[in-house]
Coordinates of C-alpha atoms and ligand atoms in Angstrom, one line a residue:
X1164 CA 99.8 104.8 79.1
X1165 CA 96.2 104.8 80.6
X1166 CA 95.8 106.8 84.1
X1167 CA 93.8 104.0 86.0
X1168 CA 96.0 103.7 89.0
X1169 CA 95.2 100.6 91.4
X1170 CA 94.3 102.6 93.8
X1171 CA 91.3 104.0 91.8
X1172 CA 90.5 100.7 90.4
X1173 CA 89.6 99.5 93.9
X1174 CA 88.1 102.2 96.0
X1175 CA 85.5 105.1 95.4
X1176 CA 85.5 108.4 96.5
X1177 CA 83.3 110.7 97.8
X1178 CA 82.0 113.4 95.3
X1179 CA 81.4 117.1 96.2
X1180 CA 79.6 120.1 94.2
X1181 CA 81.7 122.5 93.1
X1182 CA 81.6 126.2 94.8
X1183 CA 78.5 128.8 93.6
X1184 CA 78.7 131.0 96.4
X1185 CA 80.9 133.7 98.4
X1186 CA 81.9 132.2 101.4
X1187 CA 84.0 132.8 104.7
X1188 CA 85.9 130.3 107.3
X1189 CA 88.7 130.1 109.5
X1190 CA 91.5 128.0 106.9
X1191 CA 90.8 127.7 103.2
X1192 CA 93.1 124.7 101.9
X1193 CA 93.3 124.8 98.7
X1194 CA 94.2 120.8 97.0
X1195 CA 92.7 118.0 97.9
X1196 CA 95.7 115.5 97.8
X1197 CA 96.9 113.7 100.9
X1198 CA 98.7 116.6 102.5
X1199 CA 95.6 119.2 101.9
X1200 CA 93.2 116.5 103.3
X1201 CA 95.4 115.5 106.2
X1202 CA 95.8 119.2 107.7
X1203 CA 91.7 119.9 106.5
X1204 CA 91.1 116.6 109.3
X1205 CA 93.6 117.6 112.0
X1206 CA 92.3 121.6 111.6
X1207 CA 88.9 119.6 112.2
X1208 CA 89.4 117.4 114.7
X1209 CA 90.7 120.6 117.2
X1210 CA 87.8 122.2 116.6
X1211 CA 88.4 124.7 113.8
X1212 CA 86.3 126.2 110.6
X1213 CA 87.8 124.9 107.8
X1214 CA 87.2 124.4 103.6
X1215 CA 88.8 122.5 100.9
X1216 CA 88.8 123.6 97.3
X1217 CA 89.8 120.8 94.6
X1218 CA 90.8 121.5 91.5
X1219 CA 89.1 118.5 89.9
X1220 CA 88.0 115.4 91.7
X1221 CA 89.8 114.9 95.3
X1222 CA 92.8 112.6 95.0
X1223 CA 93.1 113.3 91.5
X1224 CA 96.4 114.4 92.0
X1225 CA 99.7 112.7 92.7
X1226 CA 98.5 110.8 95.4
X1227 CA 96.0 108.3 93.2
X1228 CA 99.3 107.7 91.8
X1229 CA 101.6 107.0 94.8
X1230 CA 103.0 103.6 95.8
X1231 CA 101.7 104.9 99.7
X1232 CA 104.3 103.0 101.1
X1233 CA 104.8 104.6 104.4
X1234 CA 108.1 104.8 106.1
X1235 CA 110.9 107.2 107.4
X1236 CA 113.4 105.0 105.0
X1237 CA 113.3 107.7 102.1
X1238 CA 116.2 105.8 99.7
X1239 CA 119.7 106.4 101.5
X1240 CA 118.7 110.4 103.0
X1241 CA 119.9 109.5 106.4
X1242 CA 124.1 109.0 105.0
X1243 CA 122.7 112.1 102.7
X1244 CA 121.4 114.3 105.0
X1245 CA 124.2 113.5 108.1
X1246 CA 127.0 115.2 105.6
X1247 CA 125.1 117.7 103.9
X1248 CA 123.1 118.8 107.2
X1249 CA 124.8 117.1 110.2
X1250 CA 123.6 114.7 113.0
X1251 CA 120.7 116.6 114.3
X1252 CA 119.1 117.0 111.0
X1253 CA 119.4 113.5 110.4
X1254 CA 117.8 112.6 113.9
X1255 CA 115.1 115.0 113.4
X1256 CA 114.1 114.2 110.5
X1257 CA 114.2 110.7 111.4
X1258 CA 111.9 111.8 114.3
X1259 CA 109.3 113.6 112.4
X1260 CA 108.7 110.6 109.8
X1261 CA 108.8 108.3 112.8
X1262 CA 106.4 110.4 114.6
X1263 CA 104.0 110.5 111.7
X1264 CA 104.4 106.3 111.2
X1265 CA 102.4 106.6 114.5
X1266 CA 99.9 109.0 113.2
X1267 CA 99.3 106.8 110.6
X1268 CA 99.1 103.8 113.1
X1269 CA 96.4 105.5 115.1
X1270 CA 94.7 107.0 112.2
X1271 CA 93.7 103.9 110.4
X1272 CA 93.6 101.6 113.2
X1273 CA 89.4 102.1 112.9
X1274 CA 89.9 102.6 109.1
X1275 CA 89.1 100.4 106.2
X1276 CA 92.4 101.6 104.3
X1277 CA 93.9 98.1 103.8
X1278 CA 96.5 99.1 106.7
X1279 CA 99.5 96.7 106.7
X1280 CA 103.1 96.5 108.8
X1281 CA 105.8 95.8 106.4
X1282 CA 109.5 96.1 106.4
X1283 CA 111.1 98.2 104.4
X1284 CA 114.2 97.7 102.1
X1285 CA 116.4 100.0 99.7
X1286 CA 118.8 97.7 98.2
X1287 CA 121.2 98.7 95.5
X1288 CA 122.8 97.0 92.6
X1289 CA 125.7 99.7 92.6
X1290 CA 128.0 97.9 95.2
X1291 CA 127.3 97.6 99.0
X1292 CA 129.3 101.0 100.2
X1293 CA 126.7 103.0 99.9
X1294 CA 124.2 100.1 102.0
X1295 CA 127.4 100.2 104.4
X1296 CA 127.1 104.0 104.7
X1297 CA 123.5 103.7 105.5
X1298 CA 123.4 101.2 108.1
X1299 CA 126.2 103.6 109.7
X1300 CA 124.5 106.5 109.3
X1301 CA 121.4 104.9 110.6
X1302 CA 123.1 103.8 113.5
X1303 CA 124.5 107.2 114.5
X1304 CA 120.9 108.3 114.9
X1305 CA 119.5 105.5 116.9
X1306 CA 117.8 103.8 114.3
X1307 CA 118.3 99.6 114.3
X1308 CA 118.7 98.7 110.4
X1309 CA 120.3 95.1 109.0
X1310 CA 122.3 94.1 106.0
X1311 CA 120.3 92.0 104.1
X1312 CA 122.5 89.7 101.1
X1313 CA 119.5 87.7 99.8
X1314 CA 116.1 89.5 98.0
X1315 CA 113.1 88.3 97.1
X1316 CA 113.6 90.4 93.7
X1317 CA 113.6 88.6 90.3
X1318 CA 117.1 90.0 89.7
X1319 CA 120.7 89.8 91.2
X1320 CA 121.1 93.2 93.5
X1321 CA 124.3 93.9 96.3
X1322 CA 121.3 93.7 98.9
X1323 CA 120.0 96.0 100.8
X1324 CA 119.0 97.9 104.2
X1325 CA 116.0 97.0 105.7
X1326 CA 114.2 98.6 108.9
X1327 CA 111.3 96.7 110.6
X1328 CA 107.9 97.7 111.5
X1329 CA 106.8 100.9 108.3
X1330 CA 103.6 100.7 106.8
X1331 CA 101.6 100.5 103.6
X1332 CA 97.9 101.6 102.9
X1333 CA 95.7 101.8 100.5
X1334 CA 95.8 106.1 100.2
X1335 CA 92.5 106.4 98.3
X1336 CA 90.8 104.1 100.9
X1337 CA 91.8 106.6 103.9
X1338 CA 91.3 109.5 102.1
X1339 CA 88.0 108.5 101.3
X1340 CA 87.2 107.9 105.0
X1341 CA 88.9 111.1 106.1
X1342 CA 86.9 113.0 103.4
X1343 CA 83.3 112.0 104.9
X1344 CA 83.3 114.6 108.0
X1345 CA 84.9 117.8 105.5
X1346 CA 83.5 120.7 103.6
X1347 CA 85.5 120.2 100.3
X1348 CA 83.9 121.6 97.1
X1349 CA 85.6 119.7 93.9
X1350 CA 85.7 121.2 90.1
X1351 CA 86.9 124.7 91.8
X1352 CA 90.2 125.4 90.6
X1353 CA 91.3 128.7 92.1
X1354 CA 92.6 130.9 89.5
X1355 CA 93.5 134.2 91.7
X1356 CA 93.6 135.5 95.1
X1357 CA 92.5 139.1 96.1
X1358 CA 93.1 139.7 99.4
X1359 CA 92.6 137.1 101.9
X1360 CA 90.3 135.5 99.9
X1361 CA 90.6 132.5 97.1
X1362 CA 88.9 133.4 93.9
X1363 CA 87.3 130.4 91.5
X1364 CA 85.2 130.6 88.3
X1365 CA 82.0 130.5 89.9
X1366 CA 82.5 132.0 94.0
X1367 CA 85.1 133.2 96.6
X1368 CA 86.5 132.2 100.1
X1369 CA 87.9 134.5 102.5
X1370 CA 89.9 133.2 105.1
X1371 CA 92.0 133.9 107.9
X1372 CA 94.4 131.2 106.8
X1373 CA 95.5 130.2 103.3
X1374 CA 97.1 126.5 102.9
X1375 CA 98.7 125.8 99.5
X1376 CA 98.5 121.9 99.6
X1377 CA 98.4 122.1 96.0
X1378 CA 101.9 120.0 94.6
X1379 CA 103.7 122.5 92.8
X1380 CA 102.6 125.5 94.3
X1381 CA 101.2 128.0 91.7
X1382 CA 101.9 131.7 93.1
X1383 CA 105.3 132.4 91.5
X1384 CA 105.2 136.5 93.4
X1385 CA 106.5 134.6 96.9
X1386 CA 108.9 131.6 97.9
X1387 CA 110.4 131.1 94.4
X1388 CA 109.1 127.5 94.3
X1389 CA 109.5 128.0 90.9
X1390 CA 113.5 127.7 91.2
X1391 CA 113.2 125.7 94.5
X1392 CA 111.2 122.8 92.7
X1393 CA 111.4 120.5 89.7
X1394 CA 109.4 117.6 88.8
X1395 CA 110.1 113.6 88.7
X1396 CA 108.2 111.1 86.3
X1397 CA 107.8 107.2 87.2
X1398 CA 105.7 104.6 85.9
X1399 CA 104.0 102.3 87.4
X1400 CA 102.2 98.8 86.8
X1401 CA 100.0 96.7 89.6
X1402 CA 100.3 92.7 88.1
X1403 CA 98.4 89.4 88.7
X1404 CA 99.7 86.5 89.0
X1405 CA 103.5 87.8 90.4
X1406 CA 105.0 86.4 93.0
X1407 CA 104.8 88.4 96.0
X1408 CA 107.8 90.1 97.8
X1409 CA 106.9 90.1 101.0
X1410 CA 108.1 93.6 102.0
X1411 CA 108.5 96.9 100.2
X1412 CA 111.4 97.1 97.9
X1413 CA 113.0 100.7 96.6
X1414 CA 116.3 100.7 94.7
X1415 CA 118.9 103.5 96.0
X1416 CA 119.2 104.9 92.5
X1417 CA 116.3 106.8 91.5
X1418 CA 116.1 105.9 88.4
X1419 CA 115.6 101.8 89.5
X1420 CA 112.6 99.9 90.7
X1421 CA 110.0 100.0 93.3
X1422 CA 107.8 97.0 94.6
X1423 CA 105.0 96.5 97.2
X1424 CA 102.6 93.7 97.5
X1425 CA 98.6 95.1 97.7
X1426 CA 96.1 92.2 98.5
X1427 CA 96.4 89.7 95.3
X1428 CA 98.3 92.2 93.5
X1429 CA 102.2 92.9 93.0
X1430 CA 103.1 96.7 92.3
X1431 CA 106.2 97.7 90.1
X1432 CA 107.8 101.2 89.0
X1433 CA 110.6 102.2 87.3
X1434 CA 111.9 105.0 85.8
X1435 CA 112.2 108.2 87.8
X1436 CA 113.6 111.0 85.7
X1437 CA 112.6 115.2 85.2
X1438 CA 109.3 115.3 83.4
X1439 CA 110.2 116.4 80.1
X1440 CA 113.4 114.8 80.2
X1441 CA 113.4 111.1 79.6
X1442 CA 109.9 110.3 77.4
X1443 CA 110.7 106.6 77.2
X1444 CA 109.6 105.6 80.7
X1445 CA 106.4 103.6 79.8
X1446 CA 107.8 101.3 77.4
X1447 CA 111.0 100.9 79.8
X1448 CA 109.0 99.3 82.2
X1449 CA 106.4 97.4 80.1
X1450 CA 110.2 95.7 79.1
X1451 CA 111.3 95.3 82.8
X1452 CA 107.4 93.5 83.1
X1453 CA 107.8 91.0 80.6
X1454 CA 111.4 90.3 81.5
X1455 CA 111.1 89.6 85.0
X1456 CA 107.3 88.7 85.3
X1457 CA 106.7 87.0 81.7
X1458 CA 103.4 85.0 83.3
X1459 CA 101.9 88.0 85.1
X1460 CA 99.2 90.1 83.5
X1461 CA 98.9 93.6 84.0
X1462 CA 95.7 94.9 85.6
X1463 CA 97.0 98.8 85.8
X1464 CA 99.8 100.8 84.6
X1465 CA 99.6 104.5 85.3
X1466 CA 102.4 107.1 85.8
X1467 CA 103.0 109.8 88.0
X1468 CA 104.9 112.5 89.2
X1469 CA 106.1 114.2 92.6
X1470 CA 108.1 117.8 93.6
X1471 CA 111.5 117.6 94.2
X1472 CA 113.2 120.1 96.8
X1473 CA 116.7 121.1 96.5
X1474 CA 118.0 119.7 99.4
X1475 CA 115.8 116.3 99.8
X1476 CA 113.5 117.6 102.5
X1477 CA 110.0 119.2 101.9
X1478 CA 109.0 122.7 102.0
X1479 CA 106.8 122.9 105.3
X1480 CA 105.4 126.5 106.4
X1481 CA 104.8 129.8 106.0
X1482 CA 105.0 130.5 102.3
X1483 CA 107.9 133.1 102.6
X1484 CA 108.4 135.4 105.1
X1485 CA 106.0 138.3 103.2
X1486 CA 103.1 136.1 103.3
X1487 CA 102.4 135.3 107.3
X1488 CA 99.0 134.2 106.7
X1489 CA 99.6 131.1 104.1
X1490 CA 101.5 127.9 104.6
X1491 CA 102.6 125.5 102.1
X1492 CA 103.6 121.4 101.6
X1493 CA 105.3 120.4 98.6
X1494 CA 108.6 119.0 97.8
X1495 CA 107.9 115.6 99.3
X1496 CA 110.6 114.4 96.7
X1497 CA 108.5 110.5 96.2
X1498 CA 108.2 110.5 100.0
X1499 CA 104.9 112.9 100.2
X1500 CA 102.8 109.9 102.6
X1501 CA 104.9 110.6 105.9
X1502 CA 105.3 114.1 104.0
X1503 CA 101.5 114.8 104.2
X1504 CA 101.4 113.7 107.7
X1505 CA 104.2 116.0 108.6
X1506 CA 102.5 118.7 107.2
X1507 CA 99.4 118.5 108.6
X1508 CA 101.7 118.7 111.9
X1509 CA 103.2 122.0 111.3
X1510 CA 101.1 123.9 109.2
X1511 CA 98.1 123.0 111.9
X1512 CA 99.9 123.5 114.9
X1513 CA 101.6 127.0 113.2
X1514 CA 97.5 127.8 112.8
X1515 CA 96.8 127.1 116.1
X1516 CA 99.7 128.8 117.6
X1517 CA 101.1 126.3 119.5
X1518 CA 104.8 125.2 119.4
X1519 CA 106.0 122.7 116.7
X1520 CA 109.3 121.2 117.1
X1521 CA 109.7 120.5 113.5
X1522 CA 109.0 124.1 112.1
X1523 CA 112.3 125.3 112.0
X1524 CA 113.8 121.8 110.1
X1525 CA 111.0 121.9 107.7
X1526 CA 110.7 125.9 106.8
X1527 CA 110.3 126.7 103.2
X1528 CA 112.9 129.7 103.9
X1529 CA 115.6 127.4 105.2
X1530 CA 119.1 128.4 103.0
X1531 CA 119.1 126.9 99.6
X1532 CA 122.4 127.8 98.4
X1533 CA 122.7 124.4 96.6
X1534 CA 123.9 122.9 93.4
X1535 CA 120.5 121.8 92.1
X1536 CA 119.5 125.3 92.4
X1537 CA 121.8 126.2 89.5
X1538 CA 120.6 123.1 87.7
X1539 CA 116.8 124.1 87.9
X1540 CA 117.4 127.9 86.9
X1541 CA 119.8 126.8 83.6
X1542 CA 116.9 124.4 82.4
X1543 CA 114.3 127.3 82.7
X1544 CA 116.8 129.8 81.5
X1545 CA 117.7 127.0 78.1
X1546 CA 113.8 126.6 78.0
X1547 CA 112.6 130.2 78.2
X1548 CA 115.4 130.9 75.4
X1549 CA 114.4 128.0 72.9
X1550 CA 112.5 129.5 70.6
X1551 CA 109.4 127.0 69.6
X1552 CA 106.1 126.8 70.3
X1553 CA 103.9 125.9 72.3
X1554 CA 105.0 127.6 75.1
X1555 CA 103.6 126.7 78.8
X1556 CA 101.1 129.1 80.8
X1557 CA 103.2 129.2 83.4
X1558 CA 106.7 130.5 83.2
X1559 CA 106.9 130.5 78.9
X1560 CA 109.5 127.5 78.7
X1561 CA 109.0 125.7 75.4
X1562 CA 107.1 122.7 76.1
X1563 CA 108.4 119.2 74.8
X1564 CA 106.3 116.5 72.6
X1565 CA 105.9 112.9 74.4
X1566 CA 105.2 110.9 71.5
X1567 CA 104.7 107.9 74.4
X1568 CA 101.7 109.4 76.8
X1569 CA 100.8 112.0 73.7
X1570 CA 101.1 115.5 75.9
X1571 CA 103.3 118.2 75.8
X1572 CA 105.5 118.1 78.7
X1573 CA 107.4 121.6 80.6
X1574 CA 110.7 120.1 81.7
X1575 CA 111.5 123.7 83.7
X1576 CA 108.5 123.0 86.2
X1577 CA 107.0 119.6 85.2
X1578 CA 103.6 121.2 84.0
X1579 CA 102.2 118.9 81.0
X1580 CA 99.2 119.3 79.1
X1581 CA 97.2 116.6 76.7
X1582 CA 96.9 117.2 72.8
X1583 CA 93.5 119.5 73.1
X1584 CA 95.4 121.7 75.2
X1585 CA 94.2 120.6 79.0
X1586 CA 96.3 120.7 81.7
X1587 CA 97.5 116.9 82.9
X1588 CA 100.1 118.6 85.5
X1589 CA 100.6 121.9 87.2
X1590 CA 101.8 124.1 87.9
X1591 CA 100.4 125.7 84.9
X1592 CA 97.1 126.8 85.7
X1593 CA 95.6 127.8 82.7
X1594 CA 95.3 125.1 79.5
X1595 CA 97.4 125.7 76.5
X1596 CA 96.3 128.3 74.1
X1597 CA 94.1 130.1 76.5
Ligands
FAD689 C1 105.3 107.2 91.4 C2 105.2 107.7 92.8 C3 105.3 106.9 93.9 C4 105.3 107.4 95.2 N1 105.4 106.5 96.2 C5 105.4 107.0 97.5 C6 105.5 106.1 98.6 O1 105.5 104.9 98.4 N2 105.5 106.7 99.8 C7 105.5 108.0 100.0 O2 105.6 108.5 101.2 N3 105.3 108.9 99.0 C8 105.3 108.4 97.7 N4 105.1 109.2 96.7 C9 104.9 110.7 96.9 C10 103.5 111.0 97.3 O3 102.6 110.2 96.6 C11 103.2 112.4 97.0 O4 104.2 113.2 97.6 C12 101.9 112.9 97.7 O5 100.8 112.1 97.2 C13 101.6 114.3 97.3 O6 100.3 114.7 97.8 P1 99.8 116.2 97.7 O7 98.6 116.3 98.4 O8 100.9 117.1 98.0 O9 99.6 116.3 96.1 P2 98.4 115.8 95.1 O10 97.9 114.5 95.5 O11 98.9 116.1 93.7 O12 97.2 116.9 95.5 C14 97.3 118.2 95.1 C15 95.8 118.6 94.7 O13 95.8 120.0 94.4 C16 94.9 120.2 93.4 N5 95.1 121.6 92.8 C17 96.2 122.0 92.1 N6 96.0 123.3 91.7 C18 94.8 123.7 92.3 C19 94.1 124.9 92.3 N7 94.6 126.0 91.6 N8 93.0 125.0 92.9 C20 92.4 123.9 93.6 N9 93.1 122.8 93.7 C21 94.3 122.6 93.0 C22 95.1 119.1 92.4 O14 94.1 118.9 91.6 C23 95.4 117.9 93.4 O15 94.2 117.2 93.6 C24 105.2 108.8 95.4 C25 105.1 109.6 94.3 C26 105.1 109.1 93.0 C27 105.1 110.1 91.8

């Protein structure tokens, strides 16, 4: 599987030295995804001091790998989220994807980021209850939704739930935009922090504020991300010569397909499963390609990974309670576009001390007494216990061969690394053997 996403093939980013020096500034956000370069602008735009370290390149993360659909239809969460959590949950969180759709809106309205309204569908091939559920659910909260029986999808499906007017972008494109008025040094992984300060290979930063925009968030002595989180794998393709859909497509079942239009192109993913887990991904959709698009070529295939939270909301906020000065976004669970928008909402309003009415929905401390939790600390505790090397940097799980994409892959927290030992994925962040 090469890593050439479609959104690298057709934009370029700017490129940034990498940190030399001891510095100081207001907020230090450390990962230069969307969500890190979202709160860098909006920290910016009211007025305050603020640096981005990067890993690697910027956008070399999950978000060159997104299908940057953007919409507040995140699969069926609003029937999810109005038994696990209740009505106001659901409206609120409803409310604060909504809210940043019209970020967005505003955002790129000057922007050359191949901005584009598009309806959004999640259809199902599992029976239409669960669509049913939705559209009731969806009502419940306010939110005008229709059954749709016929698809333009080149298989039979039960149809599916589509709301009007959500987005798509290229992500690369705005990002690259965004990126031209920020301090952002690239290559400058930080490895530790003393206190209040970031430390990399080659210089420091000492801040008043710490953002961990990272992914998977990589201190494991605060907010037990490391039981809170695990990792999901899909694969992607962008073809030529498919016939457009129109619209952008998800199946309810996570482990279905995904399709959005971009310019001449169609893009396709299947697949979603833990990293680690299922290693056959690739080929499975390579099969789904030349079954349902048999004249199409492929220009791209690349695969990619997200955070999952336990409860299908992201972690928003202060850290954990014993670290008031740092705010974190991760757990965007394949929803991380609105995600990164929401973010850059809280954590900069929670920087500039003014009120945010999504804190409290969004707080990384928020109870997570649920099953998932159990699932996530029995594959560490199986991993840790299996006694074969290599073992991962991180935690010490055993670490898995993929035969398919040639890297050995953590299924506890979804780090993966290639055959010479370099990291891929975090949250490991030290390469094998080292
Ligand atoms: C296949 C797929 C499809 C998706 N489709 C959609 C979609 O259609 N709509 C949607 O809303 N969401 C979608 N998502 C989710 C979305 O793409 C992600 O949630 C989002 O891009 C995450 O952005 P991020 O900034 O948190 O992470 P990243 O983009 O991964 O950025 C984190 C950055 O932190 C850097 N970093 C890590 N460790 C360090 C360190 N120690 N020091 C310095 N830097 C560090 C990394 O190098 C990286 O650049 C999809 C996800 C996947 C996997």
């Amino acid at each position: 599987m090469n890593s050439m996403s479609i959104w690298k093939k057709t934009s370029s980013l700017p490129s940034f030295e990498n940190l030399r020096e001891n510095i100081k500034t207001q907020v230090l956000v450390i990962g230069g995804g969307l969500a890190g370069i979202l709160t860098a602008h909006f920290l910016k735009e009211s007025g305050v001091d603020c640096v981005v370290l990067e890993k690697g390149r910027v956008c070399g993360g999950t978000t060159s790998g997104t299908t940057a659909k953007l919409t507040f239809q995140h699969g069926l969460i609003y029937s999810r989220l109005l038994k696990e959590k209740g009505e106001y949950a659901a409206r609120e969180y409803q409310n604060a994807n909504a809210e940043a759709l019209e970020h967005f809106a505003k955002l790129c309205a000057d922007k050359d980021c191949d901005y584009e309204i598009r309806p959004s569908c999640v259809y199902s091939l599992r029976g239409k209850k669960l669509l049913a559920d939705e559209i009731e659910a969806l009502d419940r909260i306010g939110v005008s939704a229709k059954f749709e029986k016929e698809l333009p999808l080149p298989f039979e499906t039960d149809g599916g739930v589509t709301v009007e007017n959500q987005a798509q972008i290229n992500p690369l494109k705005l990002a690259a935009e965004l990126l031209n008025g920020l301090t952002v040094y690239e290559n400058s992984p930080v490895c530790r922090f003393e206190k209040g300060k970031a430390v990399t290979d080659n210089g420091s930063v000492t801040a008043d504020y710490i953002v961990i925009s990272t992914h998977f968030p990589f201190i494991n002595s605060h907010g037990a991300y490391f039981l809170k989180l695990y990792q999901n794998r899909s694969y992607m393709a962008a073809l030529k010569n498919a016939k457009p859909v129109g619209g952008m497509y998800v199946d309810e079942n996570e482990k279905g397909m995904t399709f959005r239009d971009y310019g001449e192109y169609l893009i396709i993913g299947s697949g979603g499963s833990r990293t680690g887990k299922d290693m056959r991904g690739g080929e499975r959709l390579d099969r789904l390609t030349r079954e349902y698009y048999p004249g199409a070529q492929t220009v791209c295939r690349w695969a990619a990974q997200d955070c999952m939270s336990l409860d299908g909301m992201p972690y928003i906020g202060r850290y954990s309670a014993a670290a008031a000065d740092m705010f974190v976004a991760t757990g965007f669970n394949k929803w991380g576009m609105t995600g990164s928008m929401i973010s850059a909402m809280i954590i900069s309003d929670m920087i500039l001390k003014r009120q945010n009415h999504y804190e409290r929905l969004f707080s990384p401390s928020r109870s997570m007494f649920k099953k998932q939790l159990f699932v996530n600390g029995l594959e560490s505790a199986v991993n840790m216990l299996r006694p074969t090397a290599p073992r991962c940097p991180h935690l010490g799980c055993a670490l898995k061969w993929n035969a398919s994409e040639h890297s050995w892959d953590c299924s506890c927290h979804g780090s993966r690394f290639a055959s010479d030992g370099e990291i891929l994925n975090n949250p490991a962040n030290k390469p094998l053997g080292r």
